[in-house]
Tab-separated table of C-alpha atoms in Angstrom:
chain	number	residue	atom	x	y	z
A	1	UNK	CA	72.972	-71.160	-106.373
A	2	UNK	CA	72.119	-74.384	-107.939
A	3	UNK	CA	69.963	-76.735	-106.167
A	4	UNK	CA	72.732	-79.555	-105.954
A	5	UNK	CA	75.094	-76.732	-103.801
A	6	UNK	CA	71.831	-76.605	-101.368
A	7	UNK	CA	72.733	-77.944	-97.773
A	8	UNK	CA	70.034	-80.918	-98.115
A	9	UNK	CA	70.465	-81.919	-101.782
A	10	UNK	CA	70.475	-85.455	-101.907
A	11	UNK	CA	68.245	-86.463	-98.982
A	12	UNK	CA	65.078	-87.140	-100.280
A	13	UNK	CA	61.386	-86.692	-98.249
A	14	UNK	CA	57.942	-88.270	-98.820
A	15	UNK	CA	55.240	-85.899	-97.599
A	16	UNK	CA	52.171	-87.793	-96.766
A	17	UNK	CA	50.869	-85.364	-94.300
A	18	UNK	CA	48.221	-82.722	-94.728
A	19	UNK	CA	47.140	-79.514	-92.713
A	20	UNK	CA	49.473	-78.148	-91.333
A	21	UNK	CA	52.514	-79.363	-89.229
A	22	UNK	CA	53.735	-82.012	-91.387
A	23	UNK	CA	53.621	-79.697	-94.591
A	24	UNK	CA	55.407	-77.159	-93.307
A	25	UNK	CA	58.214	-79.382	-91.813
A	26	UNK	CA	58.688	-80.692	-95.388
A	27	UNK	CA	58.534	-76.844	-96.967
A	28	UNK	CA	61.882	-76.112	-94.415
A	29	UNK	CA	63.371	-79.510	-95.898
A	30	UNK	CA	62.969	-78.414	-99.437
A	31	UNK	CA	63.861	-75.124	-98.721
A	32	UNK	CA	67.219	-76.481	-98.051
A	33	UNK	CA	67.299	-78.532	-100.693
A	34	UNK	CA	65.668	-82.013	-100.325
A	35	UNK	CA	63.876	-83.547	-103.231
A	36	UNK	CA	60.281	-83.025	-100.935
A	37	UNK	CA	57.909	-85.600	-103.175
A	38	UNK	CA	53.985	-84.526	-102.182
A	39	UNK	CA	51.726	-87.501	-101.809
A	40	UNK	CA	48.151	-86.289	-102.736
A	41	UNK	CA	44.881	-88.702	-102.888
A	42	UNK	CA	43.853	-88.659	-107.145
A	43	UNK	CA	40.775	-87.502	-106.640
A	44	UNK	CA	40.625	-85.290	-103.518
A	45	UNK	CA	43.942	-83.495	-103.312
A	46	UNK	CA	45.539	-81.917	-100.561
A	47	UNK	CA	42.892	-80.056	-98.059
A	48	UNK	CA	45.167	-77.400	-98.011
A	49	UNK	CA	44.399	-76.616	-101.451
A	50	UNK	CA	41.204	-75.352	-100.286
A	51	UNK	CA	42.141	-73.287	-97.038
A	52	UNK	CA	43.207	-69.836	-97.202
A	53	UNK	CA	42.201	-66.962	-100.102
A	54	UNK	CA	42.570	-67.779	-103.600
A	55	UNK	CA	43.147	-65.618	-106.830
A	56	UNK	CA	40.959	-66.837	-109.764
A	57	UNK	CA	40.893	-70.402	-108.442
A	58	UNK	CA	44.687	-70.388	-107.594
A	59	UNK	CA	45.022	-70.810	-103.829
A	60	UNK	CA	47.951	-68.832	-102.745
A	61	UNK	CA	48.527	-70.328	-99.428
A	62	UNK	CA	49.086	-73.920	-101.635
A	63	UNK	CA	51.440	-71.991	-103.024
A	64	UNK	CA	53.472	-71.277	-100.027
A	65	UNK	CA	53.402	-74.465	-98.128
A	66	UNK	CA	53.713	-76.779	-100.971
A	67	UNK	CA	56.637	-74.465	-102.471
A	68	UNK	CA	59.972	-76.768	-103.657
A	69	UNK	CA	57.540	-79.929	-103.573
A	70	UNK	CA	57.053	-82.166	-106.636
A	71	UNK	CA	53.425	-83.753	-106.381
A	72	UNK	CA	52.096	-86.771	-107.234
A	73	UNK	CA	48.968	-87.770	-107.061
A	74	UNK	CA	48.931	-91.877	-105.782
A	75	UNK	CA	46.186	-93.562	-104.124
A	76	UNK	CA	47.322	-94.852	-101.059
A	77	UNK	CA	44.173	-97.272	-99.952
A	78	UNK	CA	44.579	-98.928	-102.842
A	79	UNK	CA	46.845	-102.044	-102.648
A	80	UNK	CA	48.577	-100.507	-106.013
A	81	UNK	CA	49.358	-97.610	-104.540
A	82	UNK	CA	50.270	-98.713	-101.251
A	83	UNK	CA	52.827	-100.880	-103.047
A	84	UNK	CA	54.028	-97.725	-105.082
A	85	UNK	CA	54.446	-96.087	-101.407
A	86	UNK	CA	56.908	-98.685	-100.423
A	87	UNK	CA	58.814	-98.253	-103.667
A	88	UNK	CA	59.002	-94.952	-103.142
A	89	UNK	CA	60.229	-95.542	-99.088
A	90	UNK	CA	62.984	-97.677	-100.336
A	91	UNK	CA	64.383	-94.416	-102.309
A	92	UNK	CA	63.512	-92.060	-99.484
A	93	UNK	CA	65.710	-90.403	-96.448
A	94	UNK	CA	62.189	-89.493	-94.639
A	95	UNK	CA	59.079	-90.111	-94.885
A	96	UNK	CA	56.595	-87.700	-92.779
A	97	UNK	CA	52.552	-88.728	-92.350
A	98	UNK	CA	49.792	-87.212	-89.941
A	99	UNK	CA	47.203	-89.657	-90.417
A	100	UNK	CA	45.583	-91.478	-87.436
A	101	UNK	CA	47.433	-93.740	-85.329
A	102	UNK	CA	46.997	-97.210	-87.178
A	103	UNK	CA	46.111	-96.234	-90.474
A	104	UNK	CA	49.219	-96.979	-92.519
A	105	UNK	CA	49.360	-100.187	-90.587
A	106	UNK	CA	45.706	-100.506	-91.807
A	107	UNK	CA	46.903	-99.904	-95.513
A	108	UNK	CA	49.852	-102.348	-95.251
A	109	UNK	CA	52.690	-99.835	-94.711
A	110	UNK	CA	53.148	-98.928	-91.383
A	111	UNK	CA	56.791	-98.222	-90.224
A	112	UNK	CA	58.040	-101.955	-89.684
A	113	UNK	CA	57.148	-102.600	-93.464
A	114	UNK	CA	58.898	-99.753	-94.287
A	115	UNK	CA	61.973	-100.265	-92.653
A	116	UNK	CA	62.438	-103.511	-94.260
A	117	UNK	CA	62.226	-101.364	-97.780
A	118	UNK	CA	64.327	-98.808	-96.099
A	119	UNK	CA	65.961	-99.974	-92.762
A	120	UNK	CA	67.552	-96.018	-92.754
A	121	UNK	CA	64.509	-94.624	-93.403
A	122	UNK	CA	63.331	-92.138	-90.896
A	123	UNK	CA	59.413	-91.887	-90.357
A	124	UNK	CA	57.821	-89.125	-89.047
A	125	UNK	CA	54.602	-89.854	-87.281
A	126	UNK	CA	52.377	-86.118	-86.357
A	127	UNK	CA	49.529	-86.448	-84.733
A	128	UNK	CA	47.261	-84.004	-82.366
A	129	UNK	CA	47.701	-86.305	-78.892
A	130	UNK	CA	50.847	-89.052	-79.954
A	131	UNK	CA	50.981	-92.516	-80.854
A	132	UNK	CA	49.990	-94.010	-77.040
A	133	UNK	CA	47.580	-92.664	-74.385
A	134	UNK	CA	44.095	-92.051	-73.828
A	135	UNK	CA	43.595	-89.460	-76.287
A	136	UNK	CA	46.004	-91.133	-79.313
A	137	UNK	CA	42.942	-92.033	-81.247
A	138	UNK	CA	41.219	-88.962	-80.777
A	139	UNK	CA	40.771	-86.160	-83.470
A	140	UNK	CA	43.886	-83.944	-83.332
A	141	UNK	CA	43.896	-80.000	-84.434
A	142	UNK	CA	45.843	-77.242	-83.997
A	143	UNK	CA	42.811	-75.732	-82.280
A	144	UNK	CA	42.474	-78.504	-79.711
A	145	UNK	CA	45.956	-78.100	-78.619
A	146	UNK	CA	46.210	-74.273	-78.158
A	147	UNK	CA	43.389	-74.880	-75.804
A	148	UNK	CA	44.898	-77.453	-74.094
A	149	UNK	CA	48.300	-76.236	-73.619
A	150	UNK	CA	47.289	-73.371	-71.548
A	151	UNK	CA	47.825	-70.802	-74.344
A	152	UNK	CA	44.163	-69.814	-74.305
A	153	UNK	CA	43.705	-69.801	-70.752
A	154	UNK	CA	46.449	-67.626	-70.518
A	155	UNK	CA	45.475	-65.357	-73.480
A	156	UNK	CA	42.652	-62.502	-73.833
A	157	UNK	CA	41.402	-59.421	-70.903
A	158	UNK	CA	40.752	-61.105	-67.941
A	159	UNK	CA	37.299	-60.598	-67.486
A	160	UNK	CA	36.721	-61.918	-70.875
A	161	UNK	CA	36.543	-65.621	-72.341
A	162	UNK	CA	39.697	-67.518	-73.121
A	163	UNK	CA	41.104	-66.291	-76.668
A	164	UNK	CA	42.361	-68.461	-79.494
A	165	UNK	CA	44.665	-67.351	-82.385
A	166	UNK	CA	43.361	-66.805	-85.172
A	167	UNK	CA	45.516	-68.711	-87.186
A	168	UNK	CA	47.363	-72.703	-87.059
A	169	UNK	CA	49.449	-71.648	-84.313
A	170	UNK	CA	50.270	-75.068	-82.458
A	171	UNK	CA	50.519	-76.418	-86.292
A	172	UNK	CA	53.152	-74.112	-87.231
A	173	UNK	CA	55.279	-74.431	-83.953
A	174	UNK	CA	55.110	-78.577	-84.310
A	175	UNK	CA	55.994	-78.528	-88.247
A	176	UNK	CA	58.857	-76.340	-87.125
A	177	UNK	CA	59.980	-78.734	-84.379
A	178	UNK	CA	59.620	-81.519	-86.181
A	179	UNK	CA	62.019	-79.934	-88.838
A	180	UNK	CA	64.719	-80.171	-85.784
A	181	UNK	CA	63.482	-83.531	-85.150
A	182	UNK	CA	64.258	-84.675	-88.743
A	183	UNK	CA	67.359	-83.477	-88.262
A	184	UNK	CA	68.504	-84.802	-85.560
A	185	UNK	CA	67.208	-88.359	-86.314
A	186	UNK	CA	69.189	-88.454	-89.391
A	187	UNK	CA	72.295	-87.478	-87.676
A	188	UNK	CA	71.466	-90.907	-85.456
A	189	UNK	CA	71.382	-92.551	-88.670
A	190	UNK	CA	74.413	-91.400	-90.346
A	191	UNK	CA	76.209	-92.482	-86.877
A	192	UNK	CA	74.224	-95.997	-86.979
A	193	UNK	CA	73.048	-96.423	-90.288
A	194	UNK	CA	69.295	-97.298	-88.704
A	195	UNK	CA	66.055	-94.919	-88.952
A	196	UNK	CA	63.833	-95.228	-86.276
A	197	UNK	CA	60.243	-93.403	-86.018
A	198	UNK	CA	59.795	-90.185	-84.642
A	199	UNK	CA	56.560	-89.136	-82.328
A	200	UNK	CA	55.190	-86.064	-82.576
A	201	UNK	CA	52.052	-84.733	-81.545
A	202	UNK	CA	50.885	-81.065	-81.916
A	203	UNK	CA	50.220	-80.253	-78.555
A	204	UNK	CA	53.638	-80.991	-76.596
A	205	UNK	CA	55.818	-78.066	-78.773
A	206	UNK	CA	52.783	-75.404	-78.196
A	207	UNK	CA	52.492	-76.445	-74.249
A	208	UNK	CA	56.562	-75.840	-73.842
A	209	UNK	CA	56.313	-72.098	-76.010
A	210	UNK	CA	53.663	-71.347	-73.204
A	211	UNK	CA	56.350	-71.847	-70.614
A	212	UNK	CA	56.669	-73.000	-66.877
A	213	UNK	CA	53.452	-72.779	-65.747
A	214	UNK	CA	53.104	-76.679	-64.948
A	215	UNK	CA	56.064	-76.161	-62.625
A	216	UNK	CA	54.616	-72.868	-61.047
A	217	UNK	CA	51.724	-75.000	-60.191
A	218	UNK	CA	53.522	-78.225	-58.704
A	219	UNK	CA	56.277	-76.579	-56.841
A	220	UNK	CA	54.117	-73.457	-55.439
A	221	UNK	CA	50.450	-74.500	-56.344
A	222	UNK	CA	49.707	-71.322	-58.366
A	223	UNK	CA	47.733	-71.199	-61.163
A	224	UNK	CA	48.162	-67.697	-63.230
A	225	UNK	CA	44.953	-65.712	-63.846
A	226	UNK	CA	45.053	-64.103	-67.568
A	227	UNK	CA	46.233	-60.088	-67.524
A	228	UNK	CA	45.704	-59.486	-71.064
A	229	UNK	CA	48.674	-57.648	-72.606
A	230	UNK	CA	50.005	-57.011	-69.548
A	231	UNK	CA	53.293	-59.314	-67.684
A	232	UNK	CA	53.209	-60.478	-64.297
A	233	UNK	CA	57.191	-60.437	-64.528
A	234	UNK	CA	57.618	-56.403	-65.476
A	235	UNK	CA	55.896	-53.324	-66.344
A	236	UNK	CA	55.206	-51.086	-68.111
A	237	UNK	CA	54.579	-54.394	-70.876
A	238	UNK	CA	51.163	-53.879	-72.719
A	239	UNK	CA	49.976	-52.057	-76.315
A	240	UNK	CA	49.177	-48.838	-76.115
A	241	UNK	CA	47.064	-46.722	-78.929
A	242	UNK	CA	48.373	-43.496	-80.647
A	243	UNK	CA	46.743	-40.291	-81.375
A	244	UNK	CA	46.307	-41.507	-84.900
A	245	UNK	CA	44.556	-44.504	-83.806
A	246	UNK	CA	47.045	-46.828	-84.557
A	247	UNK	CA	49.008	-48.979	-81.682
A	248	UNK	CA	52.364	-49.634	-80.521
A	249	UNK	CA	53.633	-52.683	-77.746
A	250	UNK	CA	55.930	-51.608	-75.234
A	251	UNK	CA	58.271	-54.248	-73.305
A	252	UNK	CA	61.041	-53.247	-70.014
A	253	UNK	CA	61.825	-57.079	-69.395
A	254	UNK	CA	65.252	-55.205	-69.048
A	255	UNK	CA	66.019	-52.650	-65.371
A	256	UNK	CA	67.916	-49.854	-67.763
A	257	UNK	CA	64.740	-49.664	-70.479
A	258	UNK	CA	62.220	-49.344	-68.029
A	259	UNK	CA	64.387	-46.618	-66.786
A	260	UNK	CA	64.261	-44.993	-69.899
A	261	UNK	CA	61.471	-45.208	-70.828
A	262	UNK	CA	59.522	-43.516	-67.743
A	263	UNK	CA	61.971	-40.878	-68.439
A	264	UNK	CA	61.091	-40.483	-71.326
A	265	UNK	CA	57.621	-40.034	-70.515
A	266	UNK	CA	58.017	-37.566	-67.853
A	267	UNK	CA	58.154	-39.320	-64.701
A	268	UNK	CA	61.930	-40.267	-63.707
A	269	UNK	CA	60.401	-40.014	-59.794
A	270	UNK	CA	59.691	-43.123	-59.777
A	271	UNK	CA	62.950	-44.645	-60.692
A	272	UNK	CA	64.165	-44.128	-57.129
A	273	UNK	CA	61.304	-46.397	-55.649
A	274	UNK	CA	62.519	-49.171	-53.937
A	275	UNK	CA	59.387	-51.096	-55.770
A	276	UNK	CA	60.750	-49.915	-59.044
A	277	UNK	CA	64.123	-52.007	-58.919
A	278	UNK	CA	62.557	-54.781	-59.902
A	279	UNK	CA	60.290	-56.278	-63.194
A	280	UNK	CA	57.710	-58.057	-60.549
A	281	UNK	CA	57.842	-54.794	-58.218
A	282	UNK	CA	57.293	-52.472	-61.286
A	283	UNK	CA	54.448	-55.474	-62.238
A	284	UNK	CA	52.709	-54.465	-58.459
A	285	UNK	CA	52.444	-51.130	-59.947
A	286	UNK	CA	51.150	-51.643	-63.398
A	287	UNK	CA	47.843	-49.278	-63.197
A	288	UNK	CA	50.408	-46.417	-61.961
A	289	UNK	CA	53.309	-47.159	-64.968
A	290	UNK	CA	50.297	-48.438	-67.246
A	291	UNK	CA	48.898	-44.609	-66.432
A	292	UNK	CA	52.177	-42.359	-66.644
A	293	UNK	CA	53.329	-44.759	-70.435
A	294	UNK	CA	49.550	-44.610	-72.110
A	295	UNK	CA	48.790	-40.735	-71.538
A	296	UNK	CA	52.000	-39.854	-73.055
A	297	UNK	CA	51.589	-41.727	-75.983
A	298	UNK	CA	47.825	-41.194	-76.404
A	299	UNK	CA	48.986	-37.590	-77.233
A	300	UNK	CA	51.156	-38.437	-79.995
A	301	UNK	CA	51.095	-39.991	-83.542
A	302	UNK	CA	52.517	-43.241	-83.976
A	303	UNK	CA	55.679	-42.361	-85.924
A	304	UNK	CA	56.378	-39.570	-83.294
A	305	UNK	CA	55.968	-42.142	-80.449
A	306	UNK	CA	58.733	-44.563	-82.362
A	307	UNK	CA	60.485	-41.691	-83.094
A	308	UNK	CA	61.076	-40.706	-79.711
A	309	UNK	CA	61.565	-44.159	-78.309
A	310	UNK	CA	64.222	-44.903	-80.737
A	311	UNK	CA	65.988	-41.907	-79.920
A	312	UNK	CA	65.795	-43.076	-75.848
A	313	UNK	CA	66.983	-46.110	-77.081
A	314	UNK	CA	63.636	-47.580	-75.497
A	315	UNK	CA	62.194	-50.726	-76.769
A	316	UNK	CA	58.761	-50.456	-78.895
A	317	UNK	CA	57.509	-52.265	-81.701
A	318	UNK	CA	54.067	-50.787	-83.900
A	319	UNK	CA	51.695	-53.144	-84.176
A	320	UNK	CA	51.307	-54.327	-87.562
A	321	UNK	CA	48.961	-55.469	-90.210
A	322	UNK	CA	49.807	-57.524	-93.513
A	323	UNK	CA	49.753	-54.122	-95.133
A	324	UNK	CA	52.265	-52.422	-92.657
A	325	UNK	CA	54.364	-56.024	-92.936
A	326	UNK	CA	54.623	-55.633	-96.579
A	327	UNK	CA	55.639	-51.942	-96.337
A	328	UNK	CA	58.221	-52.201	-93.711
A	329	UNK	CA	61.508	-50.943	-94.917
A	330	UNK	CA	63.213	-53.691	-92.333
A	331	UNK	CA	61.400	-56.083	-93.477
A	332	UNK	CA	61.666	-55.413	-97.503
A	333	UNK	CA	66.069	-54.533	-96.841
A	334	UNK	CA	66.259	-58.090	-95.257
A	335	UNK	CA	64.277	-59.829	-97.516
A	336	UNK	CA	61.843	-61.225	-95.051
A	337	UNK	CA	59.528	-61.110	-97.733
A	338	UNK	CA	60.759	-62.149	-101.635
A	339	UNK	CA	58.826	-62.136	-104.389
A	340	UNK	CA	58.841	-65.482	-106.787
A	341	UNK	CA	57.794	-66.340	-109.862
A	342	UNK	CA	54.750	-68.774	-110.254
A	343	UNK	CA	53.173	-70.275	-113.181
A	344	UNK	CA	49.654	-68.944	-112.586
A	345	UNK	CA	50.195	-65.585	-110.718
A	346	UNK	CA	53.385	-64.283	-111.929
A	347	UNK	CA	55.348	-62.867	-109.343
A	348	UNK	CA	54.079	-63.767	-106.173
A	349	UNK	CA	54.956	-62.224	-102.532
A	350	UNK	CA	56.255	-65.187	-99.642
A	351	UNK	CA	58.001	-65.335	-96.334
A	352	UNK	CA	61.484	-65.960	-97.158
A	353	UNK	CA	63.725	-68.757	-95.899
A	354	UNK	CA	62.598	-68.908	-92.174
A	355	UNK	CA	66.734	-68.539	-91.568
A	356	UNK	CA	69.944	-67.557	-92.988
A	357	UNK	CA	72.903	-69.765	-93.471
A	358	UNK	CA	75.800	-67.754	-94.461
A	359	UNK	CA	77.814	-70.676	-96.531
A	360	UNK	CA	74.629	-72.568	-97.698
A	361	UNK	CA	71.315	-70.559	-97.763
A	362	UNK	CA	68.261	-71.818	-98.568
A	363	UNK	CA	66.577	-71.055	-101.722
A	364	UNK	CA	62.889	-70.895	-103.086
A	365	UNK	CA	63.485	-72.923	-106.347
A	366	UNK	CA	59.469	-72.956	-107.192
A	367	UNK	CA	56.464	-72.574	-105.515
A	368	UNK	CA	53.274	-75.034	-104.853
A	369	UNK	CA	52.108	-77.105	-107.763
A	370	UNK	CA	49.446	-78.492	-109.311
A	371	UNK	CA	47.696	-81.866	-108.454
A	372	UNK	CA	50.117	-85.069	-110.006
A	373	UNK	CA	51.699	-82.336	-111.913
A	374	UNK	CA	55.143	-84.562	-111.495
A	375	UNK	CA	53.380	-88.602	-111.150
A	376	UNK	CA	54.865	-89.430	-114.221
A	377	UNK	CA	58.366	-88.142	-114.126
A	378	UNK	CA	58.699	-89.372	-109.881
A	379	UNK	CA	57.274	-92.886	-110.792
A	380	UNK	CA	59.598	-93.203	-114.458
A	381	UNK	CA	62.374	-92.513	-111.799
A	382	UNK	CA	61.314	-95.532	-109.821
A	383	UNK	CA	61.672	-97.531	-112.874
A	384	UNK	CA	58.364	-97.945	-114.122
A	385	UNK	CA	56.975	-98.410	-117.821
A	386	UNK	CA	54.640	-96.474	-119.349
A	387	UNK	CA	52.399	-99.279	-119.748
A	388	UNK	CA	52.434	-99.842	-115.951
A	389	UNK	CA	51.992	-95.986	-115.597
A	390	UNK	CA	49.031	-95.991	-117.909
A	391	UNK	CA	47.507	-99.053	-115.927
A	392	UNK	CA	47.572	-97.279	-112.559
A	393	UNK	CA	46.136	-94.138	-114.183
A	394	UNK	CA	43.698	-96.261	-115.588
A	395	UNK	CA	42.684	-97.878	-112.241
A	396	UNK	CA	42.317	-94.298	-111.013
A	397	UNK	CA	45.566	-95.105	-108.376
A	398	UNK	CA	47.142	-92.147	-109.421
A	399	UNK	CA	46.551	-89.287	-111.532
């Protein structure tokens, strides 16, 4: 598949966002296609160059989020480059940016300036609290919002401290959003022919995944204790360890598998209980259920325990590490996982396409490159001269 037969070819996106919501709304874009354009500061790069493991100085992460991006390396403080920006705007379908409410208005090219470059142009605006309120000009991560949304109240034993993920949760649910929120702000320009700015923040997309706990509270004044891995809506729901020492999670959101699988685990007794019937009455009963579904499997291997809840047609899922990921014959027959080739590493292991379009897949057409690795080639497509190229390299505007 060429990249012109891609479902987004032709719209073109300005990245000017950094860690880690806006660059991995612009990865989905390019995955589909669009001509993604990375804005990076000369001197200082991307941050996201620098999180995450590296091989020999090659960050592999970079490689990953900043995959079907051309870079370019433009000073944006600078009036030159702030002017180069605007050119840019007036090729662009969307432009997405994370910095701090005010600061492109600060630099000269704040959304109304844009729009009269680019009238159609569609500017995405992520930050951690929004552009308005009382927290808008506060410091915004990832972090900040899984604690405020009520995920890490909600997460971790419950005689133990709140737990955060270990990883840019919130991030990756907003840059996912926003990717829906792209879309569906360019369908309101193709009906009107106007872009208009969209507001994200980082915490609003992380508080709805956590669910209805603001209307438990307001309508019934409840506010949910944390149970660990356990459900307050059915049981037997939790992660139970093997014989081997590994660990399996075990869900019955469903009447018929929570049937099965206390069958299957030698206690079909209880399936007559009234309290049974239920997912909140099995929930009153957890220790019991919790009791009867962790003995059974604490005598058996972890490939025996999915071998035998398969076979019940009982739902269980091993816990997994990267290595187990990798290794999965699911995962590696689906292509979850695809390996590409990269300049520096050679072939190089990613997540695929986050989803599959049967008439026009996505495609990973390179992965993350190096610092202004395309300046030259993006700004001679804007119609500049060498001369003026060599005078903003000069000026240290670009690199």
């Amino acid at each position: 598949m060429t990249a012109e037969s891609l479902p987004l070819a032709g719209l073109r996106v300005l990245d000017v966002s950094t860690i880690l919501a806006g660059p991995l709304c612009c990865q989905i874009l390019g995955d589909f296609g669009a001509d993604v354009i990375k804005i990076e500061h000369p001197a200082q790069g991307d941050n996201m160059r620098g999180h995450g493991h590296s091989k020999d100085g090659v960050p592999l992460w970079w490689k990953e989020i900043s995959r079907n991006k051309r870079t370019v390396a433009l000073d944006l403080k600078a009036d030159e480059g702030a002017q180069v920006l605007r050119r840019l705007a007036a090729t662009a379908d969307v432009l997405v940016e994370n910095f701090r409410p005010g600061t492109l208005e600060r630099w000269g090219i704040g959304p109304e300036v844009l729009h009269e470059a680019n009238p159609g142009l569609v500017v995405v605006r992520l930050t951690g609290f929004g552009q308005t309120g009382p927290y808008s000009s506060r410091p915004g991560f990832g972090t900040l919002a899984e604690a405020m949304s009520g995920f890490a109240d909600a997460t971790g034993e419950p005689d133990r401290p709140p737990t955060l993920p270990a990883f840019g949760l919130a991030d990756s649910i907003c840059g996912i959003a926003a990717s829906s929120a792209v879309m569906m702000a360019l369908r309101h320009r193709d009906q009107t022919g106007r872009g208009q700015v969209v507001d994200m923040n980082i915490l609003e997309p992380i508080m709805t995944a956590v669910g209805p706990a603001p209307t438990v509270y307001q309508q019934l004044g409840i506010v949910e204790p944390r149970h660990g891995n356990r459900s307050t809506n059915n049981a037997p729901r939790n992660t139970y360890e093997t014989s081997d020492g590994k660990w399996v999670a075990v869900s019955t959101s469903a009447q018929r598998i929570a049937e099965r699988v206390l069958t299957l685990v030698g206690h079909p007794e209880v399936i007559g209980e009234e309290w049974f019937r239920t997912g909140h009455g099995r929930a009153a009963h957890v220790d019991l259920l919790d009791e009867y579904v962790g003995s059974w499997i604490r005598e058996r291997t972890r490939a025996e325990v999915l071998d035998a809840f398969t076979e019940a047609g009982a739902a269980i899922g091993p816990v997994y590490d990267a290595k187990d990921i990798v290794e999965d014959p699911h995962v590696r027959e689906t292509q979850m996982l695809v390996e590409v080739d990269d300049d520096d590493l050679g072939p190089i292991l990613q997540h695929n396409v986050m989803w599959r379009l049967t008439d026009s897949p996505g495609r990973i057409r390179f992965t993350g490159r190096a610092l202004g690795q395309d300046t030259d080639e993006v700004l001679t497509e804007l119609g500049m001269t060498t001369d003026e190229i060599a005078h903003l390299r000069k000026n240290e505007v670009i690199r």
